[in-house]
Amino acid sequence: MRDRFPLLFISGLVVLGAFGSFVMSGAKRGSFADRLSTYRSEPTGARALYLLLNEAGLPAERWQQDFEVIDRGTTLVLLGTSFRDETDKKSKNPGSADAGFSWDDGEELTDEEREEFKERGMNAFRSPSVTSDESKKLLEHIRNGGTVIYAPWDKDENDLLTAVDVYLERAENRKEISTLVPAQPSRFTVGVERLEARVRVWLDLPPGAVALLVDEGAEKTVVGLVPYGQGRLIVVGAPELAMNQALTRADNALFWRAMGRALANGPIAFDEFHHGFTGDRSIAEFAARYGLQFAAAQLLLGVMLWAASLKRFGRPKPPPDAVRIGATDALFATSRLYREGKHFAHAAAAIAKELSAEYARKAGMPARAEPSEISAALDLRGRKDLATALLDVTRAANAADSDASVETVARLAALARLKLDASPKKGRTA
């Protein structure tokens, strides 16, 4: 067992490291995830909305793949998802150091917007934009009777909005909390009287579209439903409505519950793929984000060096010839001293004493107990064979007076030692 301990220790460290990295990565998601991600538990996340729909018994789930294949009947929820083409020079990462970054409409990024981006989770740098092919798949999904809820974070003209003739206008009072009211009674706003949120964009809807929520002060549409083919696109100009920090205001939570119930004919899938979360991500990838692989490698290297310092695993190896020959010579020299000094009784007593100490452990007695006491204890435990063998060795040791008698004691002790390792015969209890 002692030889296997390093292997057990290393295995335990590996299991503990894997479990620890999983727990740490799960805990870090709360602040690491991107803005409006259902994994983010910070005020700007949407985790509370996801939990709210689940607690309401609605089929909410997380979508962790691209839009190339969309299951029929699935309602996709895109919160703050970017449709910017990553190959477009105008669409540089707003977190970059390039002071010349500008939005698609030519407006330069303000200090406030730069600070806003810095507050996003680090996963924002891993969040891909929706491609043109994915936009076509989304439109095809809507045409075939699907529903998509899209909450743009800013004035982001893209293929999806252009196809349904929806145009965005940047709200003037973006810093202030606006009061939103239902534009007309609908099953998407059942029980909703007033909502409170910061509006990012106002909507310019095409003919045939339905305004669901309007800004009470500006009297402009904030949430609208646009029919397209057999399905519909719901555009939300106030993405803060989905944030953790806003769900407790007014009827915000009631609005999402009413919306979820109106769309509960299939799964309600929150897009996490474009927030940087994919279904095939491993625990190792999460650990790599925080540099845990280097700490784990150093720890593993240290354990391996320690294990290597033990020089061997498994069964003991035969001693080298020099050690074996030296030990044999020492044994012969010791035996010669005993013979020349006629220490027959002492040698026999030493053999009997060692055997008695081993038998004492089996009998549950102190090592210094008398052989008679140990024999009685073994007899009580049902090992009369051991008790008899111990007494035979003790009597032979007491009567030893020659080389032959010492040899006899050693032979009896060896046989008695074999009986100690052997299992008791049937009908006896140990």
Short mmCIF file of C-alpha atoms in Angstrom, two decimals:
data_model
loop_
_atom_site.label_atom_id
_atom_site.label_comp_id
_atom_site.label_asym_id
_atom_site.label_seq_id
_atom_site.Cartn_x
_atom_site.Cartn_y
_atom_site.Cartn_z
CA MET A 1 0.00 0.00 0.00
CA ARG A 2 2.87 2.34 0.75
CA ASP A 3 4.20 1.91 -2.79
CA ARG A 4 0.81 2.79 -4.30
CA PHE A 5 0.33 5.91 -2.19
CA PRO A 6 2.01 8.30 -4.69
CA LEU A 7 -0.27 7.04 -7.47
CA LEU A 8 -3.34 7.46 -5.28
CA PHE A 9 -2.17 10.92 -4.27
CA ILE A 10 -1.64 12.01 -7.88
CA SER A 11 -5.05 10.63 -8.91
CA GLY A 12 -6.70 12.47 -6.06
CA LEU A 13 -5.03 15.73 -7.07
CA VAL A 14 -6.18 15.33 -10.68
CA VAL A 15 -9.79 14.68 -9.62
CA LEU A 16 -9.71 17.53 -7.12
CA GLY A 17 -8.20 19.89 -9.73
CA ALA A 18 -10.84 19.00 -12.32
CA PHE A 19 -13.67 19.46 -9.83
CA GLY A 20 -12.16 22.71 -8.54
CA SER A 21 -11.76 24.15 -12.03
CA PHE A 22 -15.39 23.27 -12.82
CA VAL A 23 -16.65 24.97 -9.65
CA MET A 24 -14.44 28.04 -10.15
CA SER A 25 -15.41 28.47 -13.80
CA GLY A 26 -19.08 28.15 -12.89
CA ALA A 27 -18.72 30.76 -10.16
CA LYS A 28 -16.77 33.12 -12.44
CA ARG A 29 -19.47 33.02 -15.09
CA GLY A 30 -21.50 35.48 -13.03
CA SER A 31 -19.12 38.32 -13.89
CA PHE A 32 -17.20 36.81 -16.79
CA ALA A 33 -20.21 36.37 -19.08
CA ASP A 34 -21.16 39.04 -21.58
CA ARG A 35 -23.77 41.73 -21.00
CA LEU A 36 -27.37 40.41 -21.33
CA SER A 37 -26.16 36.80 -21.11
CA THR A 38 -28.37 34.48 -19.07
CA TYR A 39 -25.19 33.21 -17.40
CA ARG A 40 -24.34 36.67 -16.05
CA SER A 41 -25.54 37.35 -12.49
CA GLU A 42 -24.28 40.95 -12.44
CA PRO A 43 -26.88 43.77 -12.71
CA THR A 44 -26.40 43.92 -16.50
CA GLY A 45 -26.96 40.18 -16.98
CA ALA A 46 -30.18 38.36 -17.86
CA ARG A 47 -29.88 35.40 -15.50
CA ALA A 48 -32.88 36.54 -13.44
CA LEU A 49 -35.10 36.58 -16.55
CA TYR A 50 -34.07 33.04 -17.46
CA LEU A 51 -34.80 31.84 -13.91
CA LEU A 52 -38.09 33.77 -13.83
CA LEU A 53 -39.42 31.99 -16.92
CA ASN A 54 -38.31 28.62 -15.59
CA GLU A 55 -39.98 29.25 -12.23
CA ALA A 56 -43.15 30.24 -14.11
CA GLY A 57 -43.18 26.79 -15.71
CA LEU A 58 -42.25 28.05 -19.18
CA PRO A 59 -39.90 26.00 -21.43
CA ALA A 60 -36.90 28.36 -21.25
CA GLU A 61 -33.53 27.01 -22.37
CA ARG A 62 -30.11 28.23 -23.54
CA TRP A 63 -29.14 28.10 -27.23
CA GLN A 64 -25.42 27.31 -27.58
CA GLN A 65 -24.98 26.81 -31.31
CA ASP A 66 -25.14 28.94 -34.44
CA PHE A 67 -28.31 29.62 -36.43
CA GLU A 68 -27.48 27.35 -39.35
CA VAL A 69 -30.04 24.81 -38.09
CA ILE A 70 -33.04 26.01 -36.07
CA ASP A 71 -35.63 23.59 -34.74
CA ARG A 72 -39.15 24.28 -35.92
CA GLY A 73 -41.35 25.80 -33.21
CA THR A 74 -38.42 27.28 -31.26
CA THR A 75 -38.70 30.90 -30.15
CA LEU A 76 -35.23 32.47 -30.28
CA VAL A 77 -34.42 35.35 -27.94
CA LEU A 78 -31.49 37.54 -29.05
CA LEU A 79 -30.57 39.96 -26.25
CA GLY A 80 -28.00 42.56 -27.32
CA THR A 81 -26.70 40.24 -30.04
CA SER A 82 -24.45 41.96 -32.56
CA PHE A 83 -25.08 41.65 -36.28
CA ARG A 84 -21.96 43.60 -37.24
CA ASP A 85 -19.86 42.04 -39.96
CA GLU A 86 -16.48 41.23 -38.41
CA THR A 87 -14.76 41.71 -41.78
CA ASP A 88 -16.01 45.28 -42.10
CA LYS A 89 -13.36 47.82 -41.15
CA LYS A 90 -16.04 50.00 -39.61
CA SER A 91 -16.99 47.24 -37.22
CA LYS A 92 -13.88 47.22 -35.06
CA ASN A 93 -14.13 45.91 -31.57
CA PRO A 94 -15.31 48.82 -29.40
CA GLY A 95 -12.99 47.65 -26.71
CA SER A 96 -9.90 48.19 -28.83
CA ALA A 97 -7.48 51.04 -28.37
CA ASP A 98 -8.28 52.48 -31.79
CA ALA A 99 -9.51 56.01 -31.10
CA GLY A 100 -10.89 56.22 -34.62
CA PHE A 101 -13.62 53.61 -34.05
CA SER A 102 -17.00 54.74 -35.27
CA TRP A 103 -20.46 53.25 -35.55
CA ASP A 104 -21.94 52.35 -38.91
CA ASP A 105 -23.63 55.73 -39.14
CA GLY A 106 -20.27 57.51 -38.89
CA GLU A 107 -20.65 58.71 -35.28
CA GLU A 108 -17.51 58.39 -33.22
CA LEU A 109 -17.67 56.22 -30.11
CA THR A 110 -18.08 58.42 -27.02
CA ASP A 111 -16.21 58.08 -23.75
CA GLU A 112 -19.44 56.93 -22.13
CA GLU A 113 -19.85 54.15 -24.67
CA ARG A 114 -16.23 53.06 -24.25
CA GLU A 115 -16.72 52.90 -20.48
CA GLU A 116 -19.93 50.97 -21.07
CA PHE A 117 -18.06 48.37 -23.08
CA LYS A 118 -15.35 48.01 -20.42
CA GLU A 119 -18.04 47.04 -17.93
CA ARG A 120 -18.93 44.04 -20.06
CA GLY A 121 -17.60 40.63 -19.12
CA MET A 122 -14.36 39.36 -20.62
CA ASN A 123 -16.39 36.87 -22.61
CA ALA A 124 -17.43 39.79 -24.85
CA PHE A 125 -14.10 39.36 -26.67
CA ARG A 126 -15.12 35.78 -27.54
CA SER A 127 -18.63 36.69 -28.69
CA PRO A 128 -19.04 36.24 -32.46
CA SER A 129 -21.39 38.42 -34.48
CA VAL A 130 -24.31 36.99 -36.40
CA THR A 131 -23.17 36.28 -39.97
CA SER A 132 -25.07 37.02 -43.16
CA ASP A 133 -25.82 33.32 -43.62
CA GLU A 134 -27.22 33.12 -40.09
CA SER A 135 -29.41 36.16 -40.76
CA LYS A 136 -30.87 34.35 -43.77
CA LYS A 137 -31.58 31.30 -41.62
CA LEU A 138 -33.32 33.49 -39.05
CA LEU A 139 -35.51 35.04 -41.74
CA GLU A 140 -36.29 31.59 -43.13
CA HIS A 141 -37.23 30.42 -39.64
CA ILE A 142 -39.63 33.36 -39.25
CA ARG A 143 -41.16 32.84 -42.69
CA ASN A 144 -41.89 29.22 -41.80
CA GLY A 145 -43.90 30.25 -38.74
CA GLY A 146 -41.20 30.81 -36.12
CA THR A 147 -40.83 33.67 -33.67
CA VAL A 148 -37.70 35.69 -32.94
CA ILE A 149 -37.35 38.27 -30.16
CA TYR A 150 -34.51 40.70 -30.90
CA ALA A 151 -33.31 43.39 -28.49
CA PRO A 152 -30.65 45.47 -30.30
CA TRP A 153 -28.21 47.26 -28.02
CA ASP A 154 -27.75 50.18 -30.38
CA LYS A 155 -28.65 51.56 -33.77
CA ASP A 156 -27.42 48.54 -35.70
CA GLU A 157 -28.81 48.32 -39.22
CA ASN A 158 -28.57 44.70 -40.33
CA ASP A 159 -30.02 42.18 -42.76
CA LEU A 160 -32.65 41.00 -40.30
CA LEU A 161 -34.18 44.44 -39.66
CA THR A 162 -33.79 45.56 -43.26
CA ALA A 163 -35.69 42.51 -44.52
CA VAL A 164 -38.72 43.34 -42.34
CA ASP A 165 -38.50 47.13 -42.98
CA VAL A 166 -37.77 48.07 -39.37
CA TYR A 167 -35.54 51.10 -38.81
CA LEU A 168 -34.01 52.29 -35.56
CA GLU A 169 -33.63 55.76 -34.14
CA ARG A 170 -31.23 56.36 -31.28
CA ALA A 171 -33.16 57.51 -28.20
CA GLU A 172 -32.30 60.96 -26.90
CA ASN A 173 -32.81 60.26 -23.19
CA ARG A 174 -30.78 57.04 -23.01
CA LYS A 175 -29.44 57.74 -19.51
CA GLU A 176 -32.86 58.33 -17.98
CA ILE A 177 -35.37 55.71 -16.96
CA SER A 178 -38.42 56.05 -19.18
CA THR A 179 -41.98 54.96 -18.50
CA LEU A 180 -43.36 52.52 -21.03
CA VAL A 181 -47.05 51.72 -21.44
CA PRO A 182 -48.94 49.24 -23.65
CA ALA A 183 -49.87 50.78 -26.99
CA GLN A 184 -53.00 48.64 -27.10
CA PRO A 185 -54.41 45.59 -25.34
CA SER A 186 -52.73 42.37 -26.47
CA ARG A 187 -51.94 38.92 -25.14
CA PHE A 188 -48.27 39.97 -24.99
CA THR A 189 -49.04 42.63 -22.36
CA VAL A 190 -51.77 40.96 -20.28
CA GLY A 191 -51.88 42.57 -16.83
CA VAL A 192 -49.19 45.12 -17.71
CA GLU A 193 -49.93 48.77 -16.87
CA ARG A 194 -46.52 50.46 -16.65
CA LEU A 195 -42.89 49.49 -17.21
CA GLU A 196 -39.68 51.32 -16.35
CA ALA A 197 -36.40 51.01 -18.26
CA ARG A 198 -33.77 52.97 -20.14
CA VAL A 199 -34.61 53.07 -23.84
CA ARG A 200 -31.73 52.60 -26.26
CA VAL A 201 -33.56 52.97 -29.60
CA TRP A 202 -37.00 53.87 -30.87
CA LEU A 203 -38.61 51.83 -33.62
CA ASP A 204 -39.90 52.91 -37.00
CA LEU A 205 -42.27 50.07 -37.89
CA PRO A 206 -43.59 49.16 -41.35
CA PRO A 207 -47.30 49.07 -42.25
CA GLY A 208 -49.02 46.04 -40.76
CA ALA A 209 -46.74 45.92 -37.73
CA VAL A 210 -48.17 46.21 -34.22
CA ALA A 211 -46.74 48.47 -31.51
CA LEU A 212 -46.75 46.67 -28.16
CA LEU A 213 -45.07 49.24 -25.89
CA VAL A 214 -44.55 52.97 -26.38
CA ASP A 215 -42.47 55.57 -24.56
CA GLU A 216 -45.04 57.56 -22.60
CA GLY A 217 -42.92 60.72 -22.66
CA ALA A 218 -41.61 60.65 -26.23
CA GLU A 219 -44.72 58.90 -27.61
CA LYS A 220 -42.56 56.62 -29.76
CA THR A 221 -42.62 52.88 -30.20
CA VAL A 222 -40.20 50.88 -28.04
CA VAL A 223 -41.46 47.31 -28.53
CA GLY A 224 -43.10 46.21 -31.75
CA LEU A 225 -44.32 43.03 -33.43
CA VAL A 226 -43.62 42.69 -37.15
CA PRO A 227 -45.33 39.89 -39.14
CA TYR A 228 -43.09 38.23 -41.70
CA GLY A 229 -44.29 35.28 -43.75
CA GLN A 230 -46.09 32.94 -41.38
CA GLY A 231 -44.08 34.07 -38.35
CA ARG A 232 -43.18 37.25 -36.53
CA LEU A 233 -40.25 39.30 -35.30
CA ILE A 234 -40.58 41.10 -31.97
CA VAL A 235 -38.13 43.99 -31.64
CA VAL A 236 -37.36 45.39 -28.16
CA GLY A 237 -35.76 48.84 -28.18
CA ALA A 238 -35.14 48.78 -24.41
CA PRO A 239 -32.85 45.78 -23.75
CA GLU A 240 -32.56 46.85 -20.12
CA LEU A 241 -36.03 45.35 -19.67
CA ALA A 242 -34.30 41.94 -19.68
CA MET A 243 -31.55 42.88 -17.21
CA ASN A 244 -31.39 41.65 -13.64
CA GLN A 245 -31.40 45.23 -12.32
CA ALA A 246 -34.67 46.11 -14.06
CA LEU A 247 -36.89 43.11 -13.38
CA THR A 248 -37.97 44.44 -9.98
CA ARG A 249 -39.24 47.74 -11.40
CA ALA A 250 -42.94 48.34 -12.05
CA ASP A 251 -44.47 45.58 -14.22
CA ASN A 252 -41.24 44.58 -15.97
CA ALA A 253 -41.30 40.98 -14.72
CA LEU A 254 -45.01 40.71 -15.45
CA PHE A 255 -44.37 41.80 -19.05
CA TRP A 256 -41.86 38.99 -19.65
CA ARG A 257 -44.12 36.43 -18.03
CA ALA A 258 -47.01 37.52 -20.26
CA MET A 259 -44.71 37.45 -23.28
CA GLY A 260 -43.47 33.96 -22.37
CA ARG A 261 -46.99 32.61 -21.93
CA ALA A 262 -48.02 34.03 -25.30
CA LEU A 263 -45.07 32.21 -26.93
CA ALA A 264 -45.13 29.02 -24.88
CA ASN A 265 -46.15 26.77 -27.78
CA GLY A 266 -42.50 25.67 -28.03
CA PRO A 267 -39.08 26.12 -26.41
CA ILE A 268 -37.99 29.68 -25.59
CA ALA A 269 -34.28 29.61 -26.38
CA PHE A 270 -31.95 32.40 -25.22
CA ASP A 271 -29.06 32.82 -27.63
CA GLU A 272 -25.78 32.21 -25.77
CA PHE A 273 -23.69 31.19 -28.75
CA HIS A 274 -23.24 34.84 -29.76
CA HIS A 275 -22.41 35.69 -26.15
CA GLY A 276 -19.41 33.36 -26.38
CA PHE A 277 -20.84 30.13 -24.95
CA THR A 278 -20.79 27.02 -27.10
CA GLY A 279 -22.16 23.61 -26.25
CA ASP A 280 -18.88 21.79 -26.93
CA ARG A 281 -16.79 23.86 -24.50
CA SER A 282 -14.86 21.72 -22.04
CA ILE A 283 -13.79 22.24 -18.44
CA ALA A 284 -10.22 22.56 -19.68
CA GLU A 285 -11.19 25.58 -21.79
CA PHE A 286 -12.77 27.27 -18.79
CA ALA A 287 -9.64 26.61 -16.72
CA ALA A 288 -7.46 27.97 -19.52
CA ARG A 289 -9.27 31.31 -19.38
CA TYR A 290 -7.92 32.03 -15.91
CA GLY A 291 -4.44 30.56 -16.41
CA LEU A 292 -5.20 27.63 -14.11
CA GLN A 293 -3.44 25.28 -16.49
CA PHE A 294 -0.05 26.78 -15.51
CA ALA A 295 -0.71 26.39 -11.79
CA ALA A 296 -1.98 22.84 -12.32
CA ALA A 297 1.07 22.00 -14.44
CA GLN A 298 3.44 23.30 -11.76
CA LEU A 299 1.65 21.34 -9.07
CA LEU A 300 1.63 18.19 -11.18
CA LEU A 301 5.33 18.61 -11.98
CA GLY A 302 6.14 18.94 -8.27
CA VAL A 303 4.15 15.82 -7.43
CA MET A 304 5.81 13.88 -10.24
CA LEU A 305 9.28 14.90 -9.02
CA TRP A 306 8.34 13.88 -5.49
CA ALA A 307 6.98 10.55 -6.73
CA ALA A 308 10.11 9.99 -8.85
CA SER A 309 12.26 10.62 -5.80
CA LEU A 310 10.83 7.45 -4.25
CA LYS A 311 12.70 5.63 -7.06
CA ARG A 312 10.33 2.72 -7.43
CA PHE A 313 6.70 1.58 -7.49
CA GLY A 314 5.25 -1.86 -7.04
CA ARG A 315 6.94 -4.87 -5.47
CA PRO A 316 10.39 -4.58 -3.81
CA LYS A 317 13.27 -5.27 -6.19
CA PRO A 318 15.96 -7.84 -5.32
CA PRO A 319 18.90 -6.16 -3.57
CA PRO A 320 22.08 -5.61 -5.60
CA ASP A 321 24.71 -8.35 -5.43
CA ALA A 322 27.02 -6.26 -3.23
CA VAL A 323 24.27 -5.66 -0.68
CA ARG A 324 23.10 -9.26 -0.82
CA ILE A 325 26.61 -10.67 -0.39
CA GLY A 326 27.40 -8.19 2.39
CA ALA A 327 24.23 -9.11 4.25
CA THR A 328 25.05 -12.81 3.90
CA ASP A 329 28.57 -12.27 5.23
CA ALA A 330 27.21 -10.30 8.17
CA LEU A 331 24.77 -13.10 8.93
CA PHE A 332 27.51 -15.73 8.86
CA ALA A 333 29.73 -13.57 11.06
CA THR A 334 26.94 -13.12 13.61
CA SER A 335 26.15 -16.82 13.65
CA ARG A 336 29.87 -17.60 14.18
CA LEU A 337 29.98 -15.24 17.16
CA TYR A 338 26.98 -16.97 18.68
CA ARG A 339 28.50 -20.43 18.11
CA GLU A 340 31.93 -19.56 19.48
CA GLY A 341 30.41 -17.83 22.50
CA LYS A 342 27.91 -20.66 23.01
CA HIS A 343 24.99 -18.18 23.16
CA PHE A 344 22.52 -20.88 22.17
CA ALA A 345 19.91 -19.95 24.76
CA HIS A 346 20.09 -16.23 23.93
CA ALA A 347 19.69 -16.84 20.17
CA ALA A 348 16.75 -19.17 20.69
CA ALA A 349 15.12 -16.72 23.13
CA ALA A 350 15.49 -13.87 20.60
CA ILE A 351 13.72 -15.94 17.93
CA ALA A 352 10.92 -16.85 20.38
CA LYS A 353 10.59 -13.22 21.50
CA GLU A 354 10.09 -11.90 17.95
CA LEU A 355 7.51 -14.59 17.21
CA SER A 356 5.73 -13.81 20.46
CA ALA A 357 5.53 -10.10 19.55
CA GLU A 358 3.94 -10.93 16.18
CA TYR A 359 1.45 -13.31 17.78
CA ALA A 360 0.61 -10.64 20.38
CA ARG A 361 -0.73 -8.33 17.65
CA LYS A 362 -2.94 -11.14 16.39
CA ALA A 363 -4.22 -11.80 19.91
CA GLY A 364 -4.75 -8.11 20.71
CA MET A 365 -2.20 -8.21 23.50
CA PRO A 366 0.80 -5.98 24.33
CA ALA A 367 4.04 -6.99 22.60
CA ARG A 368 5.71 -7.56 25.99
CA ALA A 369 3.02 -9.96 27.22
CA GLU A 370 4.12 -13.39 28.35
CA PRO A 371 3.81 -16.22 25.79
CA SER A 372 1.38 -18.04 28.10
CA GLU A 373 -0.91 -14.98 28.20
CA ILE A 374 -0.76 -14.58 24.44
CA SER A 375 -1.47 -18.28 23.94
CA ALA A 376 -4.53 -18.07 26.22
CA ALA A 377 -5.82 -15.05 24.31
CA LEU A 378 -5.38 -16.83 20.97
CA ASP A 379 -7.22 -19.86 22.34
CA LEU A 380 -10.15 -17.64 23.36
CA ARG A 381 -10.22 -16.19 19.84
CA GLY A 382 -10.57 -19.66 18.34
CA ARG A 383 -6.98 -19.98 17.12
CA LYS A 384 -5.87 -22.98 19.15
CA ASP A 385 -3.43 -23.91 16.38
CA LEU A 386 -1.56 -20.64 16.87
CA ALA A 387 -1.65 -20.98 20.64
CA THR A 388 -0.12 -24.48 20.44
CA ALA A 389 2.55 -23.38 17.92
CA LEU A 390 3.62 -20.47 20.15
CA LEU A 391 3.95 -22.71 23.22
CA ASP A 392 5.95 -25.27 21.24
CA VAL A 393 8.44 -22.61 20.12
CA THR A 394 8.69 -21.18 23.64
CA ARG A 395 9.40 -24.61 25.19
CA ALA A 396 11.99 -25.43 22.51
CA ALA A 397 13.71 -22.05 23.08
CA ASN A 398 13.88 -22.59 26.85
CA ALA A 399 15.57 -25.98 26.30
CA ALA A 400 18.06 -24.84 23.61
CA ASP A 401 21.69 -25.79 24.39
CA SER A 402 23.31 -26.46 20.99
CA ASP A 403 23.42 -25.43 17.36
CA ALA A 404 20.97 -28.17 16.47
CA SER A 405 18.46 -27.03 19.10
CA VAL A 406 18.67 -23.40 17.89
CA GLU A 407 18.09 -24.64 14.34
CA THR A 408 15.08 -26.58 15.59
CA VAL A 409 13.67 -23.43 17.27
CA ALA A 410 14.16 -21.43 14.05
CA ARG A 411 12.39 -24.11 11.99
CA LEU A 412 9.45 -24.26 14.40
CA ALA A 413 9.24 -20.44 14.43
CA ALA A 414 9.18 -20.35 10.61
CA LEU A 415 6.33 -22.86 10.49
CA ALA A 416 4.47 -20.92 13.19
CA ARG A 417 4.94 -17.72 11.20
CA LEU A 418 3.39 -19.35 8.14
CA LYS A 419 0.36 -20.35 10.22
CA LEU A 420 -0.03 -16.72 11.26
CA ASP A 421 -0.42 -15.60 7.64
CA ALA A 422 -2.66 -18.53 6.64
CA SER A 423 -6.45 -18.28 6.91
CA PRO A 424 -8.06 -20.22 9.81
CA LYS A 425 -9.47 -23.61 9.00
CA LYS A 426 -13.22 -24.07 8.50
CA GLY A 427 -15.13 -24.30 11.75
CA ARG A 428 -12.91 -21.75 13.45
CA THR A 429 -13.41 -18.00 13.82
CA ALA A 430 -10.71 -15.40 13.87
#
